[in-house]
């Protein structure tokens, strides 16, 4: 799964959301990577100093991406991984004002945070 977050978002803000979530994390060049202890779902976030277009092709937005993140999970831990990913999305939306899109392979939309708030638009992913 991919999360694309608008310009202005920071790795520090993402880290401040992740740290209370029972994770293992380490800094990487212009980002952070790690995994959730419950599900072992891996994540990686990267900050881009040159903002890019949103790659999701099923929705039009009027903002550019400043941070892009990915979540990688195994099919046998899909349910637990989805719980961790959706908890991160909810906590991030509650504590940071930035717009974002959560999708699978930039094709299937699962969550949108925009001027109307956070909405989950797709069902839980199936393995």
Short mmCIF file of N, CA and C in Angstrom, two decimals:
data_model
loop_
_atom_site.label_atom_id
_atom_site.label_comp_id
_atom_site.label_asym_id
_atom_site.label_seq_id
_atom_site.Cartn_x
_atom_site.Cartn_y
_atom_site.Cartn_z
N UNK A 1 0.85 -1.17 0.00
CA UNK A 1 0.00 0.00 0.00
C UNK A 1 0.90 1.23 0.00
N UNK A 2 0.37 2.31 -0.54
CA UNK A 2 1.11 3.57 -0.62
C UNK A 2 0.31 4.68 0.04
N UNK A 3 1.03 5.58 0.70
CA UNK A 3 0.42 6.79 1.21
C UNK A 3 1.19 7.96 0.62
N UNK A 4 0.45 8.90 0.06
CA UNK A 4 1.03 10.11 -0.52
C UNK A 4 0.50 11.28 0.30
N UNK A 5 1.44 12.05 0.88
CA UNK A 5 1.08 13.12 1.79
C UNK A 5 1.55 14.45 1.20
N UNK A 6 0.73 15.46 1.34
CA UNK A 6 1.01 16.74 0.69
C UNK A 6 2.25 17.45 1.24
N UNK A 7 2.71 18.41 0.47
CA UNK A 7 3.85 19.25 0.83
C UNK A 7 3.59 19.86 2.21
N UNK A 8 4.63 19.91 3.01
CA UNK A 8 4.54 20.46 4.35
C UNK A 8 4.67 19.38 5.40
N UNK A 9 4.30 18.16 5.04
CA UNK A 9 4.45 17.03 5.96
C UNK A 9 5.94 16.77 6.18
N UNK A 10 6.26 16.26 7.36
CA UNK A 10 7.65 15.98 7.69
C UNK A 10 7.84 14.56 8.21
N UNK A 11 9.03 14.07 8.11
CA UNK A 11 9.36 12.77 8.67
C UNK A 11 9.22 12.82 10.18
N UNK A 12 9.54 13.96 10.79
CA UNK A 12 9.39 14.09 12.24
C UNK A 12 7.92 13.94 12.65
N UNK A 13 7.00 14.51 11.90
CA UNK A 13 5.59 14.38 12.19
C UNK A 13 5.10 12.95 12.04
N UNK A 14 5.59 12.28 11.01
CA UNK A 14 5.24 10.87 10.81
C UNK A 14 5.80 10.03 11.95
N UNK A 15 7.05 10.29 12.31
CA UNK A 15 7.69 9.55 13.41
C UNK A 15 6.95 9.76 14.72
N UNK A 16 6.49 10.99 14.97
CA UNK A 16 5.77 11.26 16.22
C UNK A 16 4.44 10.51 16.28
N UNK A 17 3.88 10.17 15.13
CA UNK A 17 2.67 9.36 15.09
C UNK A 17 3.00 7.88 15.27
N UNK A 18 4.09 7.43 14.68
CA UNK A 18 4.46 6.02 14.74
C UNK A 18 5.00 5.57 16.09
N UNK A 19 5.82 6.38 16.74
CA UNK A 19 6.52 5.96 17.95
C UNK A 19 5.60 5.38 19.03
N UNK A 20 4.44 5.97 19.32
CA UNK A 20 3.57 5.37 20.35
C UNK A 20 2.86 4.08 19.91
N UNK A 21 3.07 3.65 18.68
CA UNK A 21 2.31 2.53 18.13
C UNK A 21 2.99 1.17 18.25
N UNK A 22 3.96 0.99 19.08
CA UNK A 22 4.64 -0.30 19.24
C UNK A 22 5.28 -0.73 17.92
N UNK A 23 6.31 0.00 17.55
CA UNK A 23 7.00 -0.23 16.28
C UNK A 23 8.50 -0.35 16.52
N UNK A 24 9.18 -0.84 15.52
CA UNK A 24 10.64 -0.78 15.45
C UNK A 24 10.93 0.16 14.28
N UNK A 25 11.80 1.15 14.49
CA UNK A 25 12.03 2.14 13.44
C UNK A 25 13.46 2.62 13.48
N UNK A 26 13.99 2.93 12.31
CA UNK A 26 15.31 3.53 12.22
C UNK A 26 15.30 4.60 11.14
N UNK A 27 16.08 5.64 11.35
CA UNK A 27 16.16 6.69 10.32
C UNK A 27 16.92 6.18 9.11
N UNK A 28 16.53 6.65 7.95
CA UNK A 28 17.27 6.41 6.72
C UNK A 28 17.45 7.77 6.07
N UNK A 29 18.22 7.83 5.03
CA UNK A 29 18.47 9.10 4.35
C UNK A 29 17.15 9.72 3.89
N UNK A 30 16.80 10.89 4.43
CA UNK A 30 15.57 11.62 4.11
C UNK A 30 14.30 10.83 4.42
N UNK A 31 14.34 9.98 5.46
CA UNK A 31 13.15 9.21 5.76
C UNK A 31 13.28 8.35 7.00
N UNK A 32 12.40 7.37 7.07
CA UNK A 32 12.38 6.43 8.18
C UNK A 32 11.82 5.11 7.68
N UNK A 33 12.32 4.01 8.26
CA UNK A 33 11.78 2.70 7.92
C UNK A 33 11.69 1.85 9.17
N UNK A 34 10.85 0.84 9.09
CA UNK A 34 10.70 -0.06 10.23
C UNK A 34 9.54 -0.99 10.03
N UNK A 35 9.00 -1.48 11.16
CA UNK A 35 7.86 -2.38 11.09
C UNK A 35 7.03 -2.30 12.36
N UNK A 36 5.77 -2.68 12.24
CA UNK A 36 4.87 -2.75 13.38
C UNK A 36 5.12 -4.09 14.08
N UNK A 37 5.27 -4.07 15.39
CA UNK A 37 5.54 -5.30 16.13
C UNK A 37 4.39 -6.29 16.06
N UNK A 38 3.15 -5.83 16.07
CA UNK A 38 1.99 -6.73 16.07
C UNK A 38 1.91 -7.52 14.76
N UNK A 39 1.94 -6.83 13.66
CA UNK A 39 1.69 -7.46 12.36
C UNK A 39 2.95 -7.77 11.57
N UNK A 40 4.05 -7.17 11.94
CA UNK A 40 5.30 -7.25 11.18
C UNK A 40 5.18 -6.60 9.81
N UNK A 41 4.16 -5.78 9.63
CA UNK A 41 4.00 -4.99 8.42
C UNK A 41 5.14 -3.98 8.37
N UNK A 42 5.86 -3.97 7.27
CA UNK A 42 6.98 -3.05 7.12
C UNK A 42 6.49 -1.72 6.55
N UNK A 43 7.17 -0.64 6.94
CA UNK A 43 6.85 0.66 6.38
C UNK A 43 8.13 1.40 6.04
N UNK A 44 8.02 2.31 5.11
CA UNK A 44 9.12 3.20 4.76
C UNK A 44 8.52 4.51 4.28
N UNK A 45 9.04 5.61 4.80
CA UNK A 45 8.61 6.94 4.41
C UNK A 45 9.82 7.71 3.91
N UNK A 46 9.63 8.46 2.84
CA UNK A 46 10.70 9.30 2.29
C UNK A 46 10.17 10.71 2.03
N UNK A 47 10.98 11.68 2.44
CA UNK A 47 10.70 13.09 2.18
C UNK A 47 11.33 13.44 0.85
N UNK A 48 10.64 14.21 0.04
CA UNK A 48 11.18 14.64 -1.24
C UNK A 48 11.23 16.15 -1.28
N UNK A 49 12.42 16.70 -1.40
CA UNK A 49 12.59 18.15 -1.45
C UNK A 49 12.06 18.73 -2.76
N UNK A 50 11.85 17.88 -3.77
CA UNK A 50 11.27 18.30 -5.04
C UNK A 50 9.88 17.67 -5.15
N UNK A 51 8.86 18.38 -4.69
CA UNK A 51 7.51 17.80 -4.66
C UNK A 51 7.08 17.22 -6.00
N UNK A 52 6.38 16.10 -5.93
CA UNK A 52 5.95 15.38 -7.12
C UNK A 52 4.43 15.37 -7.24
N UNK A 53 3.96 14.98 -8.41
CA UNK A 53 2.53 14.80 -8.64
C UNK A 53 2.04 13.58 -7.87
N UNK A 54 0.78 13.57 -7.51
CA UNK A 54 0.16 12.40 -6.91
C UNK A 54 0.11 11.31 -7.98
N UNK A 55 0.52 10.09 -7.62
CA UNK A 55 0.55 9.00 -8.59
C UNK A 55 -0.77 8.24 -8.70
N UNK A 56 -1.62 8.34 -7.68
CA UNK A 56 -2.92 7.67 -7.74
C UNK A 56 -3.70 8.24 -8.91
N UNK A 57 -4.18 7.36 -9.78
CA UNK A 57 -4.85 7.85 -10.98
C UNK A 57 -6.37 7.81 -10.90
N UNK A 58 -6.93 7.46 -9.74
CA UNK A 58 -8.39 7.37 -9.63
C UNK A 58 -9.02 8.59 -8.96
N UNK A 59 -8.21 9.58 -8.63
CA UNK A 59 -8.74 10.78 -7.99
C UNK A 59 -7.89 11.98 -8.40
N UNK A 60 -8.55 13.12 -8.58
CA UNK A 60 -7.82 14.35 -8.90
C UNK A 60 -7.66 15.18 -7.64
N UNK A 61 -6.46 15.72 -7.44
CA UNK A 61 -6.20 16.57 -6.29
C UNK A 61 -5.52 17.84 -6.76
N UNK A 62 -5.54 18.85 -5.89
CA UNK A 62 -4.93 20.13 -6.24
C UNK A 62 -3.66 20.38 -5.42
N UNK A 63 -2.99 19.32 -4.99
CA UNK A 63 -1.79 19.46 -4.19
C UNK A 63 -0.71 18.50 -4.70
N UNK A 64 0.52 18.75 -4.25
CA UNK A 64 1.65 17.93 -4.65
C UNK A 64 2.16 17.14 -3.44
N UNK A 65 2.86 16.07 -3.71
CA UNK A 65 3.35 15.16 -2.68
C UNK A 65 4.69 15.62 -2.14
N UNK A 66 4.78 15.72 -0.81
CA UNK A 66 6.05 16.03 -0.15
C UNK A 66 6.66 14.82 0.54
N UNK A 67 5.80 13.89 0.98
CA UNK A 67 6.26 12.65 1.61
C UNK A 67 5.48 11.50 1.00
N UNK A 68 6.20 10.47 0.63
CA UNK A 68 5.55 9.25 0.12
C UNK A 68 5.97 8.10 1.02
N UNK A 69 5.00 7.26 1.37
CA UNK A 69 5.29 6.12 2.22
C UNK A 69 4.72 4.84 1.64
N UNK A 70 5.30 3.72 2.05
CA UNK A 70 4.79 2.42 1.61
C UNK A 70 4.64 1.50 2.81
N UNK A 71 3.69 0.58 2.70
CA UNK A 71 3.45 -0.45 3.70
C UNK A 71 3.50 -1.79 2.98
N UNK A 72 4.32 -2.70 3.48
CA UNK A 72 4.46 -4.03 2.87
C UNK A 72 4.08 -5.07 3.90
N UNK A 73 3.18 -5.96 3.53
CA UNK A 73 2.70 -6.97 4.48
C UNK A 73 2.58 -8.31 3.78
N UNK A 74 2.58 -9.36 4.58
CA UNK A 74 2.39 -10.71 4.06
C UNK A 74 0.89 -11.03 4.08
N UNK A 75 0.46 -11.85 3.16
CA UNK A 75 -0.95 -12.20 3.07
C UNK A 75 -1.46 -12.85 4.36
N UNK A 76 -0.61 -13.61 5.05
CA UNK A 76 -1.07 -14.28 6.26
C UNK A 76 -1.21 -13.35 7.46
N UNK A 77 -0.79 -12.10 7.31
CA UNK A 77 -0.97 -11.12 8.39
C UNK A 77 -1.74 -9.89 7.90
N UNK A 78 -2.54 -10.09 6.86
CA UNK A 78 -3.28 -8.97 6.26
C UNK A 78 -4.18 -8.26 7.26
N UNK A 79 -4.96 -9.01 8.03
CA UNK A 79 -5.90 -8.40 8.96
C UNK A 79 -5.16 -7.53 9.99
N UNK A 80 -4.12 -8.07 10.61
CA UNK A 80 -3.34 -7.32 11.60
C UNK A 80 -2.63 -6.13 10.96
N UNK A 81 -2.12 -6.32 9.75
CA UNK A 81 -1.45 -5.23 9.04
C UNK A 81 -2.42 -4.09 8.74
N UNK A 82 -3.63 -4.44 8.27
CA UNK A 82 -4.63 -3.41 7.99
C UNK A 82 -4.98 -2.65 9.25
N UNK A 83 -5.08 -3.35 10.39
CA UNK A 83 -5.34 -2.67 11.66
C UNK A 83 -4.24 -1.66 11.97
N UNK A 84 -2.98 -2.06 11.79
CA UNK A 84 -1.87 -1.14 12.05
C UNK A 84 -1.86 0.03 11.08
N UNK A 85 -2.07 -0.24 9.81
CA UNK A 85 -2.06 0.83 8.80
C UNK A 85 -3.21 1.80 9.06
N UNK A 86 -4.41 1.29 9.28
CA UNK A 86 -5.55 2.19 9.49
C UNK A 86 -5.41 2.95 10.80
N UNK A 87 -4.81 2.36 11.83
CA UNK A 87 -4.56 3.09 13.07
C UNK A 87 -3.57 4.24 12.82
N UNK A 88 -2.52 3.97 12.05
CA UNK A 88 -1.58 5.04 11.72
C UNK A 88 -2.30 6.16 10.98
N UNK A 89 -3.11 5.82 9.98
CA UNK A 89 -3.82 6.81 9.18
C UNK A 89 -4.73 7.67 10.07
N UNK A 90 -5.48 7.03 10.96
CA UNK A 90 -6.38 7.77 11.86
C UNK A 90 -5.59 8.70 12.79
N UNK A 91 -4.53 8.18 13.39
CA UNK A 91 -3.73 8.98 14.33
C UNK A 91 -3.04 10.14 13.61
N UNK A 92 -2.51 9.87 12.42
CA UNK A 92 -1.84 10.93 11.67
C UNK A 92 -2.84 12.03 11.30
N UNK A 93 -4.01 11.63 10.82
CA UNK A 93 -5.03 12.61 10.43
C UNK A 93 -5.49 13.43 11.63
N UNK A 94 -5.56 12.82 12.80
CA UNK A 94 -6.03 13.52 14.01
C UNK A 94 -5.02 14.53 14.53
N UNK A 95 -3.74 14.32 14.22
CA UNK A 95 -2.72 15.18 14.81
C UNK A 95 -1.98 16.07 13.80
N UNK A 96 -2.25 15.90 12.50
CA UNK A 96 -1.57 16.70 11.48
C UNK A 96 -2.58 17.16 10.43
N UNK A 97 -2.41 18.36 9.90
CA UNK A 97 -3.43 18.93 9.00
C UNK A 97 -3.28 18.55 7.52
N UNK A 98 -2.32 17.74 7.18
CA UNK A 98 -1.99 17.53 5.77
C UNK A 98 -2.94 16.57 5.06
N UNK A 99 -3.18 16.87 3.81
CA UNK A 99 -4.00 16.00 2.96
C UNK A 99 -3.17 14.78 2.57
N UNK A 100 -3.84 13.66 2.38
CA UNK A 100 -3.14 12.46 1.92
C UNK A 100 -4.11 11.48 1.28
N UNK A 101 -3.52 10.52 0.59
CA UNK A 101 -4.26 9.46 -0.09
C UNK A 101 -3.57 8.14 0.24
N UNK A 102 -4.36 7.14 0.62
CA UNK A 102 -3.86 5.78 0.86
C UNK A 102 -4.42 4.90 -0.24
N UNK A 103 -3.54 4.19 -0.94
CA UNK A 103 -4.00 3.36 -2.06
C UNK A 103 -3.21 2.05 -2.12
N UNK A 104 -3.72 1.15 -2.91
CA UNK A 104 -3.01 -0.09 -3.22
C UNK A 104 -2.51 0.02 -4.64
N UNK A 105 -1.21 -0.06 -4.80
CA UNK A 105 -0.54 0.02 -6.11
C UNK A 105 -0.95 1.25 -6.92
N UNK A 106 -1.27 2.34 -6.25
CA UNK A 106 -1.67 3.59 -6.87
C UNK A 106 -2.93 3.44 -7.73
N UNK A 107 -3.69 2.37 -7.52
CA UNK A 107 -4.88 2.12 -8.33
C UNK A 107 -6.17 2.05 -7.52
N UNK A 108 -6.14 1.33 -6.40
CA UNK A 108 -7.34 1.16 -5.58
C UNK A 108 -7.25 2.09 -4.38
N UNK A 109 -8.21 2.97 -4.26
CA UNK A 109 -8.23 3.97 -3.21
C UNK A 109 -8.83 3.38 -1.93
N UNK A 110 -8.15 3.57 -0.79
CA UNK A 110 -8.65 3.08 0.49
C UNK A 110 -9.00 4.19 1.47
N UNK A 111 -8.24 5.27 1.46
CA UNK A 111 -8.54 6.37 2.38
C UNK A 111 -8.11 7.69 1.75
N UNK A 112 -8.86 8.74 2.10
CA UNK A 112 -8.57 10.09 1.63
C UNK A 112 -8.67 11.02 2.83
N UNK A 113 -7.70 11.88 2.97
CA UNK A 113 -7.77 12.96 3.95
C UNK A 113 -7.70 14.25 3.14
N UNK A 114 -8.78 15.01 3.14
CA UNK A 114 -8.82 16.26 2.39
C UNK A 114 -9.52 17.32 3.22
N UNK A 115 -10.00 18.37 2.57
CA UNK A 115 -10.65 19.47 3.29
C UNK A 115 -11.95 19.02 3.99
N UNK A 116 -12.45 17.85 3.65
CA UNK A 116 -13.66 17.32 4.28
C UNK A 116 -13.34 16.35 5.43
N UNK A 117 -12.07 16.15 5.71
CA UNK A 117 -11.67 15.24 6.77
C UNK A 117 -11.21 13.89 6.23
N UNK A 118 -11.09 12.93 7.14
CA UNK A 118 -10.64 11.59 6.79
C UNK A 118 -11.83 10.71 6.47
N UNK A 119 -11.74 9.98 5.34
CA UNK A 119 -12.75 8.99 5.00
C UNK A 119 -12.09 7.75 4.43
N UNK A 120 -12.55 6.62 4.93
CA UNK A 120 -12.14 5.34 4.33
C UNK A 120 -13.15 5.04 3.24
N UNK A 121 -12.67 4.91 2.02
CA UNK A 121 -13.57 4.79 0.88
C UNK A 121 -13.62 3.38 0.32
N UNK A 122 -12.74 2.52 0.76
CA UNK A 122 -12.76 1.14 0.29
C UNK A 122 -12.85 0.20 1.47
N UNK A 123 -13.25 -1.04 1.20
CA UNK A 123 -13.30 -2.03 2.28
C UNK A 123 -11.89 -2.47 2.66
N UNK A 124 -11.80 -3.22 3.74
CA UNK A 124 -10.51 -3.75 4.15
C UNK A 124 -9.96 -4.56 2.98
N UNK A 125 -8.66 -4.43 2.69
CA UNK A 125 -8.05 -5.22 1.61
C UNK A 125 -8.24 -6.71 1.85
N UNK A 126 -8.35 -7.46 0.78
CA UNK A 126 -8.48 -8.91 0.88
C UNK A 126 -7.19 -9.56 0.40
N UNK A 127 -6.79 -10.64 1.06
CA UNK A 127 -5.53 -11.32 0.73
C UNK A 127 -5.65 -12.33 -0.33
#
